[in-house]
Amino acid sequence: MKKVYSVEEYIETNSHWQKELELLRSIVLKTELNEAIKWSAPVYDLAGKNVLGLGAFKQHFCIWFFNGVFLKDEHNLLVNAQEGKTKGLRQMRFDNIKDVNKDVVLAYVKESIENQRAGKEIKVDRKPKAVIIPELLESTLKTNKDLSAAFKALTPGKQREYCEHIESAKREATKLSRLEKITPMILSGVGLNDKYKNC
């Protein structure tokens, strides 16, 4: 999908659901939510916290609620778009404008705002991946104190990049060659891919 810069442009781009999206938007705009474009779609937030968004697909148009899992869903309108993967996100899907009950949709939107105010949100547990040091690098670090100190000073992400770089080589000779090449980089405190990240 092409990049869009405004909600109007998003609605125009999805002309097959234009009236439907305009209707959903008019309901959401009755609230105090802020409107913006994020991920090339209309997203509505409360004090910087994403509450809901609008979406248009081939077969349906929808409102997605970022923390929809906390909605009571008394009318049984919400679906989990990716069962087993999505924890908090829920969609309210429609395939016909006649199915949109303005009062019911507004009630769900208001409840999602109250839930956001109450701090109800899924906390994503982002545990950092463990750094598994390959044997070859491990034995080199034990014998070279400067290299060991420089390696420990790197961020876990940079450490992982170096470890994976060595471990991904199939032949022992390639592993040795890679270790030789990265040693001065580790000693100077740079990451394996730093030169690409700064482009």
PDB file of C-alpha atoms in Angstrom:
ATOM      1  CA  MET A   1       0.000   0.000   0.000  1.00  0.00           C
ATOM      2  CA  LYS A   2       1.280   3.470  -0.868  1.00  0.00           C
ATOM      3  CA  LYS A   3       2.226   5.905   1.874  1.00  0.00           C
ATOM      4  CA  VAL A   4      -0.601   8.238   2.851  1.00  0.00           C
ATOM      5  CA  TYR A   5      -0.251  11.535   4.666  1.00  0.00           C
ATOM      6  CA  SER A   6      -3.788  12.332   5.788  1.00  0.00           C
ATOM      7  CA  VAL A   7      -6.970  10.549   6.810  1.00  0.00           C
ATOM      8  CA  GLU A   8      -8.741  12.083   3.817  1.00  0.00           C
ATOM      9  CA  GLU A   9      -6.108  10.598   1.515  1.00  0.00           C
ATOM     10  CA  TYR A  10      -6.480   7.201   3.215  1.00  0.00           C
ATOM     11  CA  ILE A  11     -10.246   7.281   2.648  1.00  0.00           C
ATOM     12  CA  GLU A  12      -9.787   8.320  -1.015  1.00  0.00           C
ATOM     13  CA  THR A  13      -7.252   5.515  -1.536  1.00  0.00           C
ATOM     14  CA  ASN A  14      -9.829   3.030  -0.241  1.00  0.00           C
ATOM     15  CA  SER A  15     -12.653   4.345  -2.424  1.00  0.00           C
ATOM     16  CA  HIS A  16     -14.529   0.999  -2.359  1.00  0.00           C
ATOM     17  CA  TRP A  17     -15.195   1.662   1.369  1.00  0.00           C
ATOM     18  CA  GLN A  18     -15.247   5.474   1.251  1.00  0.00           C
ATOM     19  CA  LYS A  19     -18.733   6.059   2.724  1.00  0.00           C
ATOM     20  CA  GLU A  20     -18.163   3.350   5.320  1.00  0.00           C
ATOM     21  CA  LEU A  21     -14.834   4.786   6.497  1.00  0.00           C
ATOM     22  CA  GLU A  22     -16.315   8.282   6.607  1.00  0.00           C
ATOM     23  CA  LEU A  23     -19.121   6.961   8.805  1.00  0.00           C
ATOM     24  CA  LEU A  24     -16.726   5.249  11.252  1.00  0.00           C
ATOM     25  CA  ARG A  25     -14.547   8.367  11.305  1.00  0.00           C
ATOM     26  CA  SER A  26     -17.537  10.608  12.080  1.00  0.00           C
ATOM     27  CA  ILE A  27     -18.375   8.380  15.074  1.00  0.00           C
ATOM     28  CA  VAL A  28     -14.811   8.449  16.436  1.00  0.00           C
ATOM     29  CA  LEU A  29     -14.512  12.220  15.943  1.00  0.00           C
ATOM     30  CA  LYS A  30     -17.410  12.726  18.398  1.00  0.00           C
ATOM     31  CA  THR A  31     -14.896  11.833  21.141  1.00  0.00           C
ATOM     32  CA  GLU A  32     -11.789  13.604  22.422  1.00  0.00           C
ATOM     33  CA  LEU A  33      -9.382  11.237  20.646  1.00  0.00           C
ATOM     34  CA  ASN A  34      -6.591  12.758  18.551  1.00  0.00           C
ATOM     35  CA  GLU A  35      -6.506  11.747  14.894  1.00  0.00           C
ATOM     36  CA  ALA A  36      -3.265  10.912  13.080  1.00  0.00           C
ATOM     37  CA  ILE A  37      -1.818   8.698  10.371  1.00  0.00           C
ATOM     38  CA  LYS A  38       0.395   5.890  11.647  1.00  0.00           C
ATOM     39  CA  TRP A  39       1.459   2.835   9.652  1.00  0.00           C
ATOM     40  CA  SER A  40      -0.311   4.485   6.672  1.00  0.00           C
ATOM     41  CA  ALA A  41      -3.734   4.239   8.358  1.00  0.00           C
ATOM     42  CA  PRO A  42      -5.922   6.456  10.592  1.00  0.00           C
ATOM     43  CA  VAL A  43      -5.041   5.965  14.269  1.00  0.00           C
ATOM     44  CA  TYR A  44      -6.679   7.677  17.244  1.00  0.00           C
ATOM     45  CA  ASP A  45      -4.900   8.254  20.523  1.00  0.00           C
ATOM     46  CA  LEU A  46      -5.509   9.637  23.988  1.00  0.00           C
ATOM     47  CA  ALA A  47      -2.566  11.613  25.389  1.00  0.00           C
ATOM     48  CA  GLY A  48      -0.172   9.828  23.027  1.00  0.00           C
ATOM     49  CA  LYS A  49      -1.460   6.312  23.790  1.00  0.00           C
ATOM     50  CA  ASN A  50      -2.972   4.506  20.792  1.00  0.00           C
ATOM     51  CA  VAL A  51      -6.616   3.601  21.430  1.00  0.00           C
ATOM     52  CA  LEU A  52      -8.024   2.561  18.046  1.00  0.00           C
ATOM     53  CA  GLY A  53      -7.600   2.731  14.309  1.00  0.00           C
ATOM     54  CA  LEU A  54      -9.605   2.400  11.115  1.00  0.00           C
ATOM     55  CA  GLY A  55      -8.860  -0.181   8.452  1.00  0.00           C
ATOM     56  CA  ALA A  56     -10.033  -1.074   4.959  1.00  0.00           C
ATOM     57  CA  PHE A  57      -9.451  -4.460   3.351  1.00  0.00           C
ATOM     58  CA  LYS A  58     -10.780  -6.252   0.266  1.00  0.00           C
ATOM     59  CA  GLN A  59     -13.620  -8.038   2.056  1.00  0.00           C
ATOM     60  CA  HIS A  60     -14.288  -5.751   5.009  1.00  0.00           C
ATOM     61  CA  PHE A  61     -13.710  -2.429   6.748  1.00  0.00           C
ATOM     62  CA  CYS A  62     -13.075  -2.205  10.469  1.00  0.00           C
ATOM     63  CA  ILE A  63     -12.162  -0.443  13.657  1.00  0.00           C
ATOM     64  CA  TRP A  64      -9.326  -2.073  15.510  1.00  0.00           C
ATOM     65  CA  PHE A  65      -8.951  -1.521  19.225  1.00  0.00           C
ATOM     66  CA  PHE A  66      -5.350  -1.680  20.446  1.00  0.00           C
ATOM     67  CA  ASN A  67      -6.427  -3.028  23.852  1.00  0.00           C
ATOM     68  CA  GLY A  68      -9.741  -4.470  22.710  1.00  0.00           C
ATOM     69  CA  VAL A  69      -9.215  -7.551  24.854  1.00  0.00           C
ATOM     70  CA  PHE A  70     -10.445  -5.445  27.808  1.00  0.00           C
ATOM     71  CA  LEU A  71     -13.731  -4.442  26.138  1.00  0.00           C
ATOM     72  CA  LYS A  72     -16.840  -6.162  27.508  1.00  0.00           C
ATOM     73  CA  ASP A  73     -18.034  -6.926  23.940  1.00  0.00           C
ATOM     74  CA  GLU A  74     -21.678  -7.268  24.978  1.00  0.00           C
ATOM     75  CA  HIS A  75     -22.764  -7.426  21.315  1.00  0.00           C
ATOM     76  CA  ASN A  76     -20.144 -10.043  20.388  1.00  0.00           C
ATOM     77  CA  LEU A  77     -18.703  -7.846  17.618  1.00  0.00           C
ATOM     78  CA  LEU A  78     -14.967  -8.250  18.217  1.00  0.00           C
ATOM     79  CA  VAL A  79     -12.619 -10.707  16.566  1.00  0.00           C
ATOM     80  CA  ASN A  80      -8.973 -11.540  17.130  1.00  0.00           C
ATOM     81  CA  ALA A  81      -7.372 -11.001  13.716  1.00  0.00           C
ATOM     82  CA  GLN A  82      -4.484 -13.382  14.461  1.00  0.00           C
ATOM     83  CA  GLU A  83      -5.590 -16.009  16.950  1.00  0.00           C
ATOM     84  CA  GLY A  84      -2.672 -17.200  19.070  1.00  0.00           C
ATOM     85  CA  LYS A  85      -0.462 -14.250  18.073  1.00  0.00           C
ATOM     86  CA  THR A  86      -2.405 -11.108  18.943  1.00  0.00           C
ATOM     87  CA  LYS A  87      -2.818 -10.545  22.667  1.00  0.00           C
ATOM     88  CA  GLY A  88      -4.580  -7.203  23.069  1.00  0.00           C
ATOM     89  CA  LEU A  89      -5.728  -6.128  19.606  1.00  0.00           C
ATOM     90  CA  ARG A  90      -9.341  -6.768  18.604  1.00  0.00           C
ATOM     91  CA  GLN A  91     -11.196  -5.846  15.401  1.00  0.00           C
ATOM     92  CA  MET A  92     -14.803  -4.824  14.861  1.00  0.00           C
ATOM     93  CA  ARG A  93     -15.377  -5.887  11.250  1.00  0.00           C
ATOM     94  CA  PHE A  94     -18.135  -4.923   8.838  1.00  0.00           C
ATOM     95  CA  ASP A  95     -18.835  -5.882   5.249  1.00  0.00           C
ATOM     96  CA  ASN A  96     -21.863  -3.626   4.810  1.00  0.00           C
ATOM     97  CA  ILE A  97     -22.571  -0.072   5.923  1.00  0.00           C
ATOM     98  CA  LYS A  98     -26.049  -1.196   7.073  1.00  0.00           C
ATOM     99  CA  ASP A  99     -24.383  -3.326   9.779  1.00  0.00           C
ATOM    100  CA  VAL A 100     -22.884  -0.250  11.474  1.00  0.00           C
ATOM    101  CA  ASN A 101     -24.979   0.686  14.502  1.00  0.00           C
ATOM    102  CA  LYS A 102     -23.669   4.173  15.335  1.00  0.00           C
ATOM    103  CA  ASP A 103     -24.737   4.057  18.994  1.00  0.00           C
ATOM    104  CA  VAL A 104     -23.181   0.642  19.606  1.00  0.00           C
ATOM    105  CA  VAL A 105     -19.916   1.594  17.868  1.00  0.00           C
ATOM    106  CA  LEU A 106     -19.753   4.842  19.866  1.00  0.00           C
ATOM    107  CA  ALA A 107     -20.318   2.887  23.104  1.00  0.00           C
ATOM    108  CA  TYR A 108     -17.349   0.594  22.282  1.00  0.00           C
ATOM    109  CA  VAL A 109     -15.191   3.611  21.397  1.00  0.00           C
ATOM    110  CA  LYS A 110     -16.092   5.370  24.679  1.00  0.00           C
ATOM    111  CA  GLU A 111     -15.400   2.195  26.668  1.00  0.00           C
ATOM    112  CA  SER A 112     -11.981   1.862  25.001  1.00  0.00           C
ATOM    113  CA  ILE A 113     -11.219   5.487  25.986  1.00  0.00           C
ATOM    114  CA  GLU A 114     -12.215   4.794  29.606  1.00  0.00           C
ATOM    115  CA  ASN A 115     -10.069   1.648  29.616  1.00  0.00           C
ATOM    116  CA  GLN A 116      -7.105   3.689  28.366  1.00  0.00           C
ATOM    117  CA  ARG A 117      -7.710   6.288  31.090  1.00  0.00           C
ATOM    118  CA  ALA A 118      -7.784   3.479  33.658  1.00  0.00           C
ATOM    119  CA  GLY A 119      -4.409   2.242  32.355  1.00  0.00           C
ATOM    120  CA  LYS A 120      -5.745  -1.061  31.037  1.00  0.00           C
ATOM    121  CA  GLU A 121      -3.217  -2.274  28.502  1.00  0.00           C
ATOM    122  CA  ILE A 122      -1.349  -5.434  27.636  1.00  0.00           C
ATOM    123  CA  LYS A 123       2.182  -5.253  28.946  1.00  0.00           C
ATOM    124  CA  VAL A 124       4.581  -6.783  26.452  1.00  0.00           C
ATOM    125  CA  ASP A 125       7.336  -8.657  28.230  1.00  0.00           C
ATOM    126  CA  ARG A 126      10.401  -7.932  26.132  1.00  0.00           C
ATOM    127  CA  LYS A 127      13.054 -10.084  27.715  1.00  0.00           C
ATOM    128  CA  PRO A 128      16.389  -9.568  26.007  1.00  0.00           C
ATOM    129  CA  LYS A 129      17.690 -12.587  24.126  1.00  0.00           C
ATOM    130  CA  ALA A 130      20.579 -14.329  25.824  1.00  0.00           C
ATOM    131  CA  VAL A 131      24.013 -13.894  24.255  1.00  0.00           C
ATOM    132  CA  ILE A 132      25.356 -17.343  23.375  1.00  0.00           C
ATOM    133  CA  ILE A 133      29.091 -17.053  22.829  1.00  0.00           C
ATOM    134  CA  PRO A 134      30.538 -19.606  20.375  1.00  0.00           C
ATOM    135  CA  GLU A 135      33.372 -21.812  21.683  1.00  0.00           C
ATOM    136  CA  LEU A 136      35.988 -20.257  19.397  1.00  0.00           C
ATOM    137  CA  LEU A 137      35.202 -16.719  20.579  1.00  0.00           C
ATOM    138  CA  GLU A 138      34.873 -17.885  24.203  1.00  0.00           C
ATOM    139  CA  SER A 139      38.354 -19.433  24.235  1.00  0.00           C
ATOM    140  CA  THR A 140      39.831 -16.329  22.547  1.00  0.00           C
ATOM    141  CA  LEU A 141      38.216 -14.025  25.113  1.00  0.00           C
ATOM    142  CA  LYS A 142      39.703 -16.117  27.952  1.00  0.00           C
ATOM    143  CA  THR A 143      43.220 -15.690  26.592  1.00  0.00           C
ATOM    144  CA  ASN A 144      42.941 -12.034  25.531  1.00  0.00           C
ATOM    145  CA  LYS A 145      42.007  -9.754  28.441  1.00  0.00           C
ATOM    146  CA  ASP A 146      41.788  -6.588  26.306  1.00  0.00           C
ATOM    147  CA  LEU A 147      39.451  -8.267  23.838  1.00  0.00           C
ATOM    148  CA  SER A 148      37.379  -9.705  26.688  1.00  0.00           C
ATOM    149  CA  ALA A 149      36.987  -6.260  28.324  1.00  0.00           C
ATOM    150  CA  ALA A 150      36.093  -4.647  24.985  1.00  0.00           C
ATOM    151  CA  PHE A 151      33.543  -7.391  24.237  1.00  0.00           C
ATOM    152  CA  LYS A 152      31.905  -6.990  27.661  1.00  0.00           C
ATOM    153  CA  ALA A 153      31.660  -3.220  27.083  1.00  0.00           C
ATOM    154  CA  LEU A 154      29.562  -3.766  23.923  1.00  0.00           C
ATOM    155  CA  THR A 155      25.773  -3.698  24.087  1.00  0.00           C
ATOM    156  CA  PRO A 156      24.087  -7.144  24.190  1.00  0.00           C
ATOM    157  CA  GLY A 157      22.816  -6.526  20.643  1.00  0.00           C
ATOM    158  CA  LYS A 158      26.331  -5.927  19.306  1.00  0.00           C
ATOM    159  CA  GLN A 159      27.639  -8.938  21.220  1.00  0.00           C
ATOM    160  CA  ARG A 160      24.898 -11.088  19.637  1.00  0.00           C
ATOM    161  CA  GLU A 161      25.765  -9.812  16.139  1.00  0.00           C
ATOM    162  CA  TYR A 162      29.400 -10.876  16.555  1.00  0.00           C
ATOM    163  CA  CYS A 163      28.481 -14.245  18.048  1.00  0.00           C
ATOM    164  CA  GLU A 164      25.997 -15.012  15.268  1.00  0.00           C
ATOM    165  CA  HIS A 165      28.531 -13.881  12.645  1.00  0.00           C
ATOM    166  CA  ILE A 166      31.060 -16.442  13.846  1.00  0.00           C
ATOM    167  CA  GLU A 167      28.547 -19.200  14.587  1.00  0.00           C
ATOM    168  CA  SER A 168      26.848 -18.920  11.183  1.00  0.00           C
ATOM    169  CA  ALA A 169      30.067 -19.931   9.381  1.00  0.00           C
ATOM    170  CA  LYS A 170      29.990 -23.628   8.466  1.00  0.00           C
ATOM    171  CA  ARG A 171      33.735 -24.273   8.166  1.00  0.00           C
ATOM    172  CA  GLU A 172      36.205 -23.865  10.995  1.00  0.00           C
ATOM    173  CA  ALA A 173      38.583 -21.962   8.682  1.00  0.00           C
ATOM    174  CA  THR A 174      35.829 -19.426   7.942  1.00  0.00           C
ATOM    175  CA  LYS A 175      35.119 -19.028  11.660  1.00  0.00           C
ATOM    176  CA  LEU A 176      38.818 -18.327  12.316  1.00  0.00           C
ATOM    177  CA  SER A 177      38.951 -15.854   9.428  1.00  0.00           C
ATOM    178  CA  ARG A 178      35.861 -14.037  10.719  1.00  0.00           C
ATOM    179  CA  LEU A 179      37.270 -13.892  14.240  1.00  0.00           C
ATOM    180  CA  GLU A 180      40.470 -12.366  12.860  1.00  0.00           C
ATOM    181  CA  LYS A 181      38.509  -9.692  10.984  1.00  0.00           C
ATOM    182  CA  ILE A 182      36.210  -8.735  13.860  1.00  0.00           C
ATOM    183  CA  THR A 183      38.880  -8.596  16.601  1.00  0.00           C
ATOM    184  CA  PRO A 184      40.018  -5.015  15.750  1.00  0.00           C
ATOM    185  CA  MET A 185      36.356  -3.938  15.456  1.00  0.00           C
ATOM    186  CA  ILE A 186      35.533  -5.297  18.929  1.00  0.00           C
ATOM    187  CA  LEU A 187      38.649  -3.627  20.360  1.00  0.00           C
ATOM    188  CA  SER A 188      37.549  -0.279  18.904  1.00  0.00           C
ATOM    189  CA  GLY A 189      34.047  -0.700  20.400  1.00  0.00           C
ATOM    190  CA  VAL A 190      32.075  -0.753  17.162  1.00  0.00           C
ATOM    191  CA  GLY A 191      29.306  -3.141  16.195  1.00  0.00           C
ATOM    192  CA  LEU A 192      29.499  -5.514  13.265  1.00  0.00           C
ATOM    193  CA  ASN A 193      26.841  -3.624  11.290  1.00  0.00           C
ATOM    194  CA  ASP A 194      27.433  -0.059  12.566  1.00  0.00           C
ATOM    195  CA  LYS A 195      28.640   1.230   9.215  1.00  0.00           C
ATOM    196  CA  TYR A 196      25.314   0.212   7.610  1.00  0.00           C
ATOM    197  CA  LYS A 197      23.192   1.631  10.434  1.00  0.00           C
ATOM    198  CA  ASN A 198      24.633   5.114  10.003  1.00  0.00           C
ATOM    199  CA  CYS A 199      23.926   5.328   6.272  1.00  0.00           C
TER     200      CYS A 199
END
